[in-house]
Short mmCIF file of C-alpha atoms in Angstrom, two decimals:
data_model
loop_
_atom_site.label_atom_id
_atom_site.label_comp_id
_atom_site.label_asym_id
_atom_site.label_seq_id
_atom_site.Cartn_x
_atom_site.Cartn_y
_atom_site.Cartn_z
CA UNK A 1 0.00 0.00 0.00
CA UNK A 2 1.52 3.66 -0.80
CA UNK A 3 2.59 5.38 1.61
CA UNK A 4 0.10 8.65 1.77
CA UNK A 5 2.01 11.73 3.11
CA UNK A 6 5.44 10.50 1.50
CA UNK A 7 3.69 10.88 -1.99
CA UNK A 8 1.94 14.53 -0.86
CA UNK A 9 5.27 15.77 0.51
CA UNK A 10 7.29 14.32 -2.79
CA UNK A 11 4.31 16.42 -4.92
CA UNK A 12 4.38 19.34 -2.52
CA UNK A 13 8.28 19.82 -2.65
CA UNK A 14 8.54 19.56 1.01
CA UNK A 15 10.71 17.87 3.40
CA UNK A 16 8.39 18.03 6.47
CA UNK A 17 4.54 18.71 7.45
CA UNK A 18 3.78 21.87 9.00
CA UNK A 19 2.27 21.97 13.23
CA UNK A 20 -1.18 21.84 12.15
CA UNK A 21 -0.71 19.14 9.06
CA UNK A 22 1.65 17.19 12.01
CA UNK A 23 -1.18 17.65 14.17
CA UNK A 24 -3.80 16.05 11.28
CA UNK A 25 -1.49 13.20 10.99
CA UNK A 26 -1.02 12.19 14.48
CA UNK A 27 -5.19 11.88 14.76
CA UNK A 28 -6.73 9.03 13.19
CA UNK A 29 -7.34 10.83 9.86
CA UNK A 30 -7.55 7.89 7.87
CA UNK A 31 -10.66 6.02 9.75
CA UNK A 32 -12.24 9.10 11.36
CA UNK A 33 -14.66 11.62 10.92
CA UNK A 34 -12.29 15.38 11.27
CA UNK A 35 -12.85 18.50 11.97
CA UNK A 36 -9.90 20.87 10.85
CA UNK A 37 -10.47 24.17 11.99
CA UNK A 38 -7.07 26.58 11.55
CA UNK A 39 -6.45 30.00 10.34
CA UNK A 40 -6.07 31.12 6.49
CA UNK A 41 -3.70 30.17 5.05
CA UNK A 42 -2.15 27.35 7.50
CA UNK A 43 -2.38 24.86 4.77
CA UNK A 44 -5.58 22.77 5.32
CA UNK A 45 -5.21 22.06 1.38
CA UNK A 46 -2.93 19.59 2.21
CA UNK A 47 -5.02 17.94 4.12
CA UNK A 48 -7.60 17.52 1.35
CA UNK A 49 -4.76 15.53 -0.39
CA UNK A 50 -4.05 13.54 2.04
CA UNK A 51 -7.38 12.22 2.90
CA UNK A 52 -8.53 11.86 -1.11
CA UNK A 53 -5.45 10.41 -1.54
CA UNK A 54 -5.79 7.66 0.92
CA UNK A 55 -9.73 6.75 0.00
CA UNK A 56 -8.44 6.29 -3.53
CA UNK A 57 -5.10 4.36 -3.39
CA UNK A 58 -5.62 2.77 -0.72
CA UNK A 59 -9.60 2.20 0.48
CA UNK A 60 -10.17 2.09 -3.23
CA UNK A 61 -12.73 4.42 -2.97
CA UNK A 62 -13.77 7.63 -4.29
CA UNK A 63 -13.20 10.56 -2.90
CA UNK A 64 -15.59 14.30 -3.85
CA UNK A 65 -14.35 17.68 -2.57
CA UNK A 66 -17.25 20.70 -2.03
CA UNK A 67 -16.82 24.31 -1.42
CA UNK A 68 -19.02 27.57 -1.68
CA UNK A 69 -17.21 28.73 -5.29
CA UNK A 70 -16.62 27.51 -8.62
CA UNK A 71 -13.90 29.25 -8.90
CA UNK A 72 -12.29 27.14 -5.77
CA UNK A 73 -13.60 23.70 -6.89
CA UNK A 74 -11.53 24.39 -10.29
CA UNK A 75 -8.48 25.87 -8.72
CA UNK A 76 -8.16 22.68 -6.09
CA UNK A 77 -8.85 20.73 -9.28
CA UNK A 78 -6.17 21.92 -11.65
CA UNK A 79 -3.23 22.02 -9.10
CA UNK A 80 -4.12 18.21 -7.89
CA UNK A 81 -4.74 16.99 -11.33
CA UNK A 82 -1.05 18.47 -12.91
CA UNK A 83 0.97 16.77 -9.03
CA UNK A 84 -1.33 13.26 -9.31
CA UNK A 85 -3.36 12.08 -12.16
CA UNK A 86 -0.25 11.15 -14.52
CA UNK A 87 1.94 9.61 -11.84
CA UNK A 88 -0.71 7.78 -9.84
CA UNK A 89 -3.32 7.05 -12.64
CA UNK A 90 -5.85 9.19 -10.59
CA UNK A 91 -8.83 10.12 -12.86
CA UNK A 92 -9.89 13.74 -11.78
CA UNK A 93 -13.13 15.59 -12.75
CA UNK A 94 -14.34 18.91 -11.70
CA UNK A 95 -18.59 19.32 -11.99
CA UNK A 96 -19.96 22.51 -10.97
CA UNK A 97 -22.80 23.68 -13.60
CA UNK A 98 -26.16 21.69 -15.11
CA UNK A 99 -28.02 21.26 -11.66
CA UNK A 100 -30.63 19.48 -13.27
CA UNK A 101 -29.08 15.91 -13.86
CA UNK A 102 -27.43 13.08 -11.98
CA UNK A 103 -24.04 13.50 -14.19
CA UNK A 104 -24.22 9.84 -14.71
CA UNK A 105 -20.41 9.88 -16.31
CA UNK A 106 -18.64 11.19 -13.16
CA UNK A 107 -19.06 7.60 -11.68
CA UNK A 108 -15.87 7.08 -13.87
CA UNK A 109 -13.74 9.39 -11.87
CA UNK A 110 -11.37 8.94 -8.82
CA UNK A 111 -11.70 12.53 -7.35
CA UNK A 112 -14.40 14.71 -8.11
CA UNK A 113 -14.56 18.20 -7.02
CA UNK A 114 -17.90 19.89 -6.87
CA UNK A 115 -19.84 23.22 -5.29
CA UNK A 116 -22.58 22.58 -2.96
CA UNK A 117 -25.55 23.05 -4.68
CA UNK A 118 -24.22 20.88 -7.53
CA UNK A 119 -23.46 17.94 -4.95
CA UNK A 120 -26.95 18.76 -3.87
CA UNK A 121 -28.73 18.72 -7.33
CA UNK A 122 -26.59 14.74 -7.35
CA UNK A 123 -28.58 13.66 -4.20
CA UNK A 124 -31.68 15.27 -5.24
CA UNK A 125 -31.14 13.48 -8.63
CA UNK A 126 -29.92 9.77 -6.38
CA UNK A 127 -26.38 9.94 -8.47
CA UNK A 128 -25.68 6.13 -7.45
CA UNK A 129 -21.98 6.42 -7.67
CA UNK A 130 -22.40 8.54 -4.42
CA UNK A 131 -22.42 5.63 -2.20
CA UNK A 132 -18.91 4.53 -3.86
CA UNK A 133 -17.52 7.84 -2.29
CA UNK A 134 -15.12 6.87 0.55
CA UNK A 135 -14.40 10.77 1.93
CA UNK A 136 -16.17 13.54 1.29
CA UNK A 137 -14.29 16.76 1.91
CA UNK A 138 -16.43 20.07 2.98
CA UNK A 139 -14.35 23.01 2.44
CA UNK A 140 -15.25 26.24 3.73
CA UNK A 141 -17.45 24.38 6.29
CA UNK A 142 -18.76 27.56 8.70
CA UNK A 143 -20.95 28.61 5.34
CA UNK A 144 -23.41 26.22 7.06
CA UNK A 145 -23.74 30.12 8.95
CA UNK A 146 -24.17 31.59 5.79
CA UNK A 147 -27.44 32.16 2.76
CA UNK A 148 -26.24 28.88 1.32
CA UNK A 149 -25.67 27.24 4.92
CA UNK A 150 -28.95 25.06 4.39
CA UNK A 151 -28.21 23.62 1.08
CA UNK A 152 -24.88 22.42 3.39
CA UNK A 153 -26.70 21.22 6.03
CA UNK A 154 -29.03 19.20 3.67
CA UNK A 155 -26.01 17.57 1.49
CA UNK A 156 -24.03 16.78 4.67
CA UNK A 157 -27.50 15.01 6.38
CA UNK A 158 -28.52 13.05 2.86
CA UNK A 159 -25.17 12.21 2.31
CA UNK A 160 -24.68 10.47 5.47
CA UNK A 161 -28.12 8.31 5.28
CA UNK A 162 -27.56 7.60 2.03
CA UNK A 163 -23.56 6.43 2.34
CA UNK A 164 -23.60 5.17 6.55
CA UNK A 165 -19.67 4.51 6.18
CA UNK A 166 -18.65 8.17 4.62
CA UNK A 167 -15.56 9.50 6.00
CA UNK A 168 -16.73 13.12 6.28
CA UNK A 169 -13.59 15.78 6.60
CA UNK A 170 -14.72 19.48 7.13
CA UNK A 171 -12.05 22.49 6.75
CA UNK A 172 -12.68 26.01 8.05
CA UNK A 173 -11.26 28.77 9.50
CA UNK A 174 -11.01 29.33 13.19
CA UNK A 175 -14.33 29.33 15.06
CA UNK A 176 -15.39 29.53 18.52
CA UNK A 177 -17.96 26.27 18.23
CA UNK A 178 -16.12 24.06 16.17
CA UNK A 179 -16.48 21.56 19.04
CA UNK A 180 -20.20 21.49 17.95
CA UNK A 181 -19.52 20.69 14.68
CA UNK A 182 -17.52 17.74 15.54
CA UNK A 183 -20.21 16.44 18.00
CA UNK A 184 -22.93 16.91 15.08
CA UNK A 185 -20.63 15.23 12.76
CA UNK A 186 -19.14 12.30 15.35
CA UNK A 187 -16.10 13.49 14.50
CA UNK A 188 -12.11 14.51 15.75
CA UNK A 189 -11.13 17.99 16.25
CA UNK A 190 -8.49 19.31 15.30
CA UNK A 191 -7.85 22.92 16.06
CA UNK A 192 -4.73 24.93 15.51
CA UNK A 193 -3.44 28.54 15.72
CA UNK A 194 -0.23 27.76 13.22
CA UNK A 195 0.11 30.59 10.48
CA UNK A 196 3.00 30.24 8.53
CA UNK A 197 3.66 34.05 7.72
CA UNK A 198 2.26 36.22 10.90
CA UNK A 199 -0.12 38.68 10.00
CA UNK A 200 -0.40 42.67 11.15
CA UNK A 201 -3.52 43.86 11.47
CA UNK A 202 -4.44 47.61 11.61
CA UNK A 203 -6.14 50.69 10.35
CA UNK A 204 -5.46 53.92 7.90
CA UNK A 205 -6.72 57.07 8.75
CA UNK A 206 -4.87 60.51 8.10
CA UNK A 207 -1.97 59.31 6.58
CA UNK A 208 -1.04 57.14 9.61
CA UNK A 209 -1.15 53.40 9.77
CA UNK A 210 -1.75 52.06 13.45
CA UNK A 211 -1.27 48.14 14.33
CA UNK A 212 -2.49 46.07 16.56
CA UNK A 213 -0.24 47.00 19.49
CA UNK A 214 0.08 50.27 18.82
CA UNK A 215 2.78 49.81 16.49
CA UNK A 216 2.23 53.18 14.08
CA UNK A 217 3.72 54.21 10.49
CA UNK A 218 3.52 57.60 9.19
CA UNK A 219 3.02 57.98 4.97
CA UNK A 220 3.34 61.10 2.65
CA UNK A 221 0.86 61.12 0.75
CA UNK A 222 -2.96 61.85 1.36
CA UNK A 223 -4.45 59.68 -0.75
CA UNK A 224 -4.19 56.07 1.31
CA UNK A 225 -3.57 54.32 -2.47
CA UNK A 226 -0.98 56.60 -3.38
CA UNK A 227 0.56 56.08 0.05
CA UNK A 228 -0.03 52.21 0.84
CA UNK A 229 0.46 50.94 -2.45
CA UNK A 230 3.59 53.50 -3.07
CA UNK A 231 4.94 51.90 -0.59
CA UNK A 232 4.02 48.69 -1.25
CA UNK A 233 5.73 48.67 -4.32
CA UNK A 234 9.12 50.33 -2.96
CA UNK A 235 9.22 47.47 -1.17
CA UNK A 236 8.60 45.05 -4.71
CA UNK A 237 5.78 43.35 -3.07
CA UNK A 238 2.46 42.90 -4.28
CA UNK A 239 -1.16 43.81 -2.69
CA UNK A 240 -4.86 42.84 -2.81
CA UNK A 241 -7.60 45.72 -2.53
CA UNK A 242 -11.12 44.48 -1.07
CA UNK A 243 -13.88 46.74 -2.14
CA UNK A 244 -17.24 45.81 -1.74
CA UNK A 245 -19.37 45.55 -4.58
CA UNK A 246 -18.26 44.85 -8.12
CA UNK A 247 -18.46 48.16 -9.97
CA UNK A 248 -16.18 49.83 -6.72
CA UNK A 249 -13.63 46.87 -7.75
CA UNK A 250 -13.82 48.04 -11.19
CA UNK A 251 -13.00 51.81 -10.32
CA UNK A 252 -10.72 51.03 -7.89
CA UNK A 253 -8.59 49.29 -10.21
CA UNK A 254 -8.91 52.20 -12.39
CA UNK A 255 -7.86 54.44 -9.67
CA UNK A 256 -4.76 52.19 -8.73
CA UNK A 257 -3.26 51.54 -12.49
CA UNK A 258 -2.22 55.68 -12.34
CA UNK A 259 -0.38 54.68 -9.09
CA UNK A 260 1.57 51.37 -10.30
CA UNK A 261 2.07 52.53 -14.19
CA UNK A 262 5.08 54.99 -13.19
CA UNK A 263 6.62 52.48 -10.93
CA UNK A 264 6.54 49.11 -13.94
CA UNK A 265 10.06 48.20 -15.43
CA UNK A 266 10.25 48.80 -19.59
CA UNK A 267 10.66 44.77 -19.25
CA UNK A 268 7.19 43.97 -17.41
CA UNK A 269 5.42 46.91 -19.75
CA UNK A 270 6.29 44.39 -22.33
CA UNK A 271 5.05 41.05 -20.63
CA UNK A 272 1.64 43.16 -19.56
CA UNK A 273 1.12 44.46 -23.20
CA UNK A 274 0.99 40.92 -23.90
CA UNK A 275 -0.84 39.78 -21.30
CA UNK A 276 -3.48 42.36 -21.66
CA UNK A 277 -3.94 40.80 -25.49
CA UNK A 278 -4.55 37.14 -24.33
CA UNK A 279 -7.00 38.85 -21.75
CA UNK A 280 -8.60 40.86 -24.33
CA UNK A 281 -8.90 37.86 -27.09
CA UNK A 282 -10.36 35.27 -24.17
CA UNK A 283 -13.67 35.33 -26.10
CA UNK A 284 -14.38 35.46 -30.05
CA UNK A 285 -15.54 39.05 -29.43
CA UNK A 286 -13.86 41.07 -27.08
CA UNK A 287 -16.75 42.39 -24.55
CA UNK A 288 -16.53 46.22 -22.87
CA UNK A 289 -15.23 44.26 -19.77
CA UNK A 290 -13.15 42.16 -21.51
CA UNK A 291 -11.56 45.49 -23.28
CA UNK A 292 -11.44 47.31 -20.12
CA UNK A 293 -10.07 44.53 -18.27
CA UNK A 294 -7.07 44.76 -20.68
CA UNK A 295 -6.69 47.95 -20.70
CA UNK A 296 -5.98 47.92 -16.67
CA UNK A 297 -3.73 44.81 -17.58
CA UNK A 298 -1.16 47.15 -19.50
CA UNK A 299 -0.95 48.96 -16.06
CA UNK A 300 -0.23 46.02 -13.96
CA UNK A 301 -3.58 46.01 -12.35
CA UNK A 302 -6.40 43.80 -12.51
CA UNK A 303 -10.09 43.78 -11.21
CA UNK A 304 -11.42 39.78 -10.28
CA UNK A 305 -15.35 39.06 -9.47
CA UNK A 306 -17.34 36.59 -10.69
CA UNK A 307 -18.43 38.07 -13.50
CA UNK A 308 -15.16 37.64 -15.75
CA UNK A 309 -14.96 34.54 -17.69
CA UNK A 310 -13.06 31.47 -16.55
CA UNK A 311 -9.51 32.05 -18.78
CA UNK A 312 -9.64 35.72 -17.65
CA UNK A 313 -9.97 34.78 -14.15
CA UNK A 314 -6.74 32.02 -14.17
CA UNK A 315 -4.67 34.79 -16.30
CA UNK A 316 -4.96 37.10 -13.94
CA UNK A 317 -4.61 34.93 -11.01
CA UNK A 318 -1.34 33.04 -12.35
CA UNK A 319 -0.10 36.71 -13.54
CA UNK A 320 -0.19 37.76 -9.66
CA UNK A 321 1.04 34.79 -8.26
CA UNK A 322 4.05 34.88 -10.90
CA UNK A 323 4.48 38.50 -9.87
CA UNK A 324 4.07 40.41 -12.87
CA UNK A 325 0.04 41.71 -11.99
CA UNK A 326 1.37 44.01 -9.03
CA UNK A 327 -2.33 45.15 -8.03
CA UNK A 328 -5.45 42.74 -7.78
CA UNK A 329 -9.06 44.56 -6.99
CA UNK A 330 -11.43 42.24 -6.04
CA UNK A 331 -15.08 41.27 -4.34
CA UNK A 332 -15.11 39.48 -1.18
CA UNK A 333 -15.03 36.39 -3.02
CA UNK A 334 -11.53 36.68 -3.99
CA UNK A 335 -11.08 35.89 0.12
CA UNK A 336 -12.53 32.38 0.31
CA UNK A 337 -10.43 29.69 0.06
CA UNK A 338 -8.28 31.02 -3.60
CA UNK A 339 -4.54 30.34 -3.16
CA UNK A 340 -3.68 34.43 -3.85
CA UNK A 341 -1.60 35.99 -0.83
CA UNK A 342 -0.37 38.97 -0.98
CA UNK A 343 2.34 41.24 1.12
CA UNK A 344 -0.34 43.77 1.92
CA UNK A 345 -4.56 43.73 2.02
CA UNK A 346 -6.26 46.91 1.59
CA UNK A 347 -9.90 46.91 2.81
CA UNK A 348 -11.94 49.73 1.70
CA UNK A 349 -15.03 48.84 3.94
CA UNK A 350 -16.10 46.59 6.42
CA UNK A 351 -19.78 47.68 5.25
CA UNK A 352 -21.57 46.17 2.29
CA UNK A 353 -25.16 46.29 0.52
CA UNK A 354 -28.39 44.09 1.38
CA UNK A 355 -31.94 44.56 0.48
CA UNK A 356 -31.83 46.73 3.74
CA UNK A 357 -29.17 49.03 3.24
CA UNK A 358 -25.49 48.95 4.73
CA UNK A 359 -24.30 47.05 7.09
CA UNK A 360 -21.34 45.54 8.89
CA UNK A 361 -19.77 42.12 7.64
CA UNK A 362 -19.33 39.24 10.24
CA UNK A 363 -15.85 39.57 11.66
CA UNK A 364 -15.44 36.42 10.43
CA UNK A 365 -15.84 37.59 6.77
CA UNK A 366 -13.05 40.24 7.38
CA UNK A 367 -10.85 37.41 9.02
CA UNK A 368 -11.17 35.67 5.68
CA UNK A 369 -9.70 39.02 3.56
CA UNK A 370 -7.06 39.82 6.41
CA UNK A 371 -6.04 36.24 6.10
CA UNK A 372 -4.94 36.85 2.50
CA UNK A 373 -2.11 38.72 3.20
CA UNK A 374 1.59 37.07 4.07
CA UNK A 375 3.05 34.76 1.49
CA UNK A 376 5.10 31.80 2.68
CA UNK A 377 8.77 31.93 1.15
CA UNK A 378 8.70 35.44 0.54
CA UNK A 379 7.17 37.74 3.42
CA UNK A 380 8.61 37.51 6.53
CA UNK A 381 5.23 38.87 8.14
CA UNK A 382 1.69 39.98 6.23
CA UNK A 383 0.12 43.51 6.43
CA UNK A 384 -4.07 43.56 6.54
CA UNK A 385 -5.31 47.51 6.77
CA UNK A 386 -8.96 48.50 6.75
CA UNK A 387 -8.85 52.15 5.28
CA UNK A 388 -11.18 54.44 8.00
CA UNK A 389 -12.00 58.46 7.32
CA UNK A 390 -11.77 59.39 11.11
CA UNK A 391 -10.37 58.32 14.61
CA UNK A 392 -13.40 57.33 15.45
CA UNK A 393 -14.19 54.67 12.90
CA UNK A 394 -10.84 53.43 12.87
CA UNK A 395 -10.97 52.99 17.02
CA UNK A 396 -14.49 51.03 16.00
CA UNK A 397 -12.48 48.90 13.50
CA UNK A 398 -9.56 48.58 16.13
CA UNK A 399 -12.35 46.92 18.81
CA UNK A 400 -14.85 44.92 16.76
CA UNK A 401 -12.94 43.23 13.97
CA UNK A 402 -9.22 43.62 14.78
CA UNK A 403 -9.72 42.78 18.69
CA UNK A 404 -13.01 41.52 17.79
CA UNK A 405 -14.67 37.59 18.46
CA UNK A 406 -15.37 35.67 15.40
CA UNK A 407 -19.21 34.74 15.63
CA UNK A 408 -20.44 31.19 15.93
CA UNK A 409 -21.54 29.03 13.12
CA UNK A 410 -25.11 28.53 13.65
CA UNK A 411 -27.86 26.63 11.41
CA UNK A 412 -30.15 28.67 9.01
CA UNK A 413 -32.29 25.63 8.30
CA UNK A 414 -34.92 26.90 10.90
CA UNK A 415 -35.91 29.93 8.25
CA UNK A 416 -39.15 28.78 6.89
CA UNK A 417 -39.30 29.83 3.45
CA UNK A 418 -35.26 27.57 3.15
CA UNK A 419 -37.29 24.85 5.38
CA UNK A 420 -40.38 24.64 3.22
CA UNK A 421 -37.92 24.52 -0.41
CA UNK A 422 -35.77 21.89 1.33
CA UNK A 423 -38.73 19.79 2.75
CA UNK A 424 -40.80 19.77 -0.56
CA UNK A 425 -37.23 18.35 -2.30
CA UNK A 426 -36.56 16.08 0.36
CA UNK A 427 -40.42 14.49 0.02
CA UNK A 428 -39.62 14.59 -4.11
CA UNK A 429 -36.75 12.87 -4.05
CA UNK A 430 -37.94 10.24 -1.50
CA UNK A 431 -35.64 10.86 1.34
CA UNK A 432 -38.49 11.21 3.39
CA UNK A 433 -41.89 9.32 2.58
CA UNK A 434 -43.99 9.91 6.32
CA UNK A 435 -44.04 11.84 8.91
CA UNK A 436 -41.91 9.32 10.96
CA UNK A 437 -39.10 9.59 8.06
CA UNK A 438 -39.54 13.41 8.36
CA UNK A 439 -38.77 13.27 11.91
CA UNK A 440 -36.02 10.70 11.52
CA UNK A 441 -34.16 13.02 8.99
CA UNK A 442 -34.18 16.30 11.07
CA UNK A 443 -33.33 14.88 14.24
CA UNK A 444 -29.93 14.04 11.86
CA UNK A 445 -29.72 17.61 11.41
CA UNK A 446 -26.82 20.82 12.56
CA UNK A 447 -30.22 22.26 13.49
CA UNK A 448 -31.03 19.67 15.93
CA UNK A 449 -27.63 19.06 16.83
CA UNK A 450 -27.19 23.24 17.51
CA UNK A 451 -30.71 24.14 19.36
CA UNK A 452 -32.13 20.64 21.41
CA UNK A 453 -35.57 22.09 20.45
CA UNK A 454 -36.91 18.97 18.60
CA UNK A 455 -40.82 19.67 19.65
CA UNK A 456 -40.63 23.57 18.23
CA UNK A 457 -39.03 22.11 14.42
CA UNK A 458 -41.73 19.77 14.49
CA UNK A 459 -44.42 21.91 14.93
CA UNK A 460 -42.53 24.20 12.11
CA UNK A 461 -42.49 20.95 10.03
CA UNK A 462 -46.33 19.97 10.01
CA UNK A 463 -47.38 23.28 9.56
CA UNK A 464 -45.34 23.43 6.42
CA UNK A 465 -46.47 20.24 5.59
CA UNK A 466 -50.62 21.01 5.84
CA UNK A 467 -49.21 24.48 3.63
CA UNK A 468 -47.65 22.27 0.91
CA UNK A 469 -50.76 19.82 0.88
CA UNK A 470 -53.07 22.71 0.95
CA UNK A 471 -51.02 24.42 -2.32
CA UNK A 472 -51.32 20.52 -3.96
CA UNK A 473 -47.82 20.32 -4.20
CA UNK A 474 -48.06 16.85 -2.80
CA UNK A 475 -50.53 14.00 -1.76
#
């Protein structure tokens, strides 16, 4: 049988496992239930290698991978196809679109790497190859606290009734409950505070930076752009601006190619003029955002959301980790999970738009940003700074996200309209046939698990049920 973490560290390049990998190892990760819950960028990838690894080479069973994004299903995919599907005959797919069939043709794969609502759509549609699945790995797991938490909660509670012997692994950040996780899911914690590259945190305001600790820096210029990523780049390092909807990423970029242009070498002006072409050229006709995505290219500045097309996205993401991008601005989404660090996060607001108007993200959200900042083998620490316009906001910052708690993860299946969709699929797809069955299944739940309050879901449950009969949606 192969031995599992010689082949990962032989692909990986490295010569020992970091504290919290060690720490994976020396629990019984390859019969148990985990629960890995470490800080960004500590390297929980590995452990999704390790544990697909094993279910295929050695269980001789498949192993899936879920997360929140496309855009991190097909990055995990790519980088574990090119170190193992050659060497180790490993047959990798990666299925995140056409929610409407059981993608009969992935039960030819080894590793399959999926988003959550298309592993849901699978179970909905009975895929049977998912009882040949020998780990499932949840990455991102505390989005159970977020919109698409339910569609998590289902997948994780079908997927265990329908597969009993399932190793499930779930990966998240830190946070506070995690403990109640691994109770829901029988499972070993493992928690960690390694972070290979230490991270400053602090806040801008009148040309002064101030750390956590007090630890301030004075800049020349007014504008916090001109200054931060001035500096940044007299320094040759790169940086990553948060901004919080997608048009402000798009003029922020704008804003931040007159900074870097002055500062590019006649050599890299060369490589981005290039660059900017194969960006511009992605589709048969170039679109306005395709030509003004170029444009910012030549500049050595990109903007990344999810509405640029798959070859623009991996352009610009390989251009910045290869160095020659110098400036990425981005949506939030940039902050889960995607392999980008950078010497120096700017946040422009820890406020962003609902149906209600502003509000504040979870602290846990602006962990995730922070978090991006620090690259291992080339900063020796990594800079996160939330731009404020007065004392007083920055102070605010200082205490509720820099000093601040990360909230729990807590279950949004108790929201009726999310409980009445998920009850009506559950009934169509014949995971539940009775009200006994009904029962059965949510007593299996994160939401039974979380809140002991069996007799008050219930209730919820029948209610929805005489509301569904009533509408004729069933018998």
């Amino acid at each position: 049988m192969p031995n599992v973490p010689d082949l990962v560290k032989e692909a990986n390049g490295f010569s020992t496992f970091n504290p919290m990998q060690q720490k994976v190892l020396d629990a019984p990760w390859t019969t148990h239930n985990l629960v890995v819950a470490s800080p960004t960028a500590s390297g929980k990838t590995i452990i999704a290698e390790l544990v697909g690894l094993e279910s295929i080479l050695n269980r001789k069973k498949k192993a899936m991978y879920t997360g929140p994004l496309r855009a991190l299903a097909s990055e995990h995919y790519n980088d574990l196809k090119k170190k193992y599907a050659e060497k180790h005959q490993i047959k990798f797919a990666v299925s995140t679109g056409e929610l409407d069939s059981s993608s009969k043709y992935l039960s030819n794969f080894d590793f399959i790497f999926s988003t959550f609502e298309k592993l849901d759509s699978l179970l909905i549609h009975r895929a049977e190859w998912l009882q040949q699945i020998g780990v499932l790995i949840i990455d991102e797991v505390h989005e159970l606290d977020s919109d698409r938490g339910a569609t998590l909660e289902m997948i994780i509670t079908k997927l265990r009734i329908l597969n009993p012997k399932i190793q499930i692994v779930a990966l998240s950040a830190t946070i506070p409950n995690a403990d109640e996780l691994a109770t829901w899911l029988k499972a070993e914690l493992v928690e960690s505070t390694y972070r290979p590259v230490p991270l400053k945190e602090g806040v801008h305001f009148h040309q002064t930076i101030v750390f956590k600790g007090n630890e301030q820096i004075e800049l020349a210029q007014e504008d916090p752009f001109e200054g931060l990523l001035g500096d940044t780049m007299k320094q040759k390092k790169q940086a990553l601006v948060f901004a919080n909807t997608r048009p402000r990423a798009e003029s922020l970029a704008k804003q931040t190619a007159v900074i870097i242009n002055p500062l590019l070498s006649v050599e890299e002006k060369k490589s981005l003029e290039k660059l900017s072409q194969k960006i511009e050229n992605a589709l048969e006709i170039p679109t306005e955002q395709c030509k003004k995505l170029a444009h910012l290219i030549k500049n050595g500045v990109a903007f990344h959301h999810a509405g640029l097309i798959a070859r623009q996205r991996e352009l610009v993401e390989d251009n910045f980790r290869n160095g020659l991008l110098k400036v990425i601005s981005s949506t939030p989404t940039l902050a889960v999970g995607c392999n980008l660090p950078a010497f120096r996060v700017i946040i422009t607001s820890v406020q962003r738009f609902d149906f209600s108007g502003m509000k504040n993200i979870p602290v846990r959200e602006y962990k995730q940003m922070a978090g991006r900042s620090g690259r291992p083998k080339y900063d020796k620490a990594g800079e996160s700074i939330v731009l404020c316009k007065t004392e007083m906001e920055a102070e605010e910052v200082m205490r509720n996200y820099i000093l601040g708690k990360m909230e729990e993860v807590s279950s949004k299946l108790g929201v009726q309209p999310v409980l009445r969709m998920h009850l009506l699929a559950l009934i169509a797809s014949k995971y539940i046939f009775d009200v006994d069955s009904m029962d059965d299944f949510f007593a299996r739940t994160f939401y039974a698990q979380q809140y002991h309050d069996l007799d008050n879901l219930k209730r919820m449950l029948r209610g929805l049920i005489k509301e569904l009969y009533e509408l004729e949606f069933i018998d």
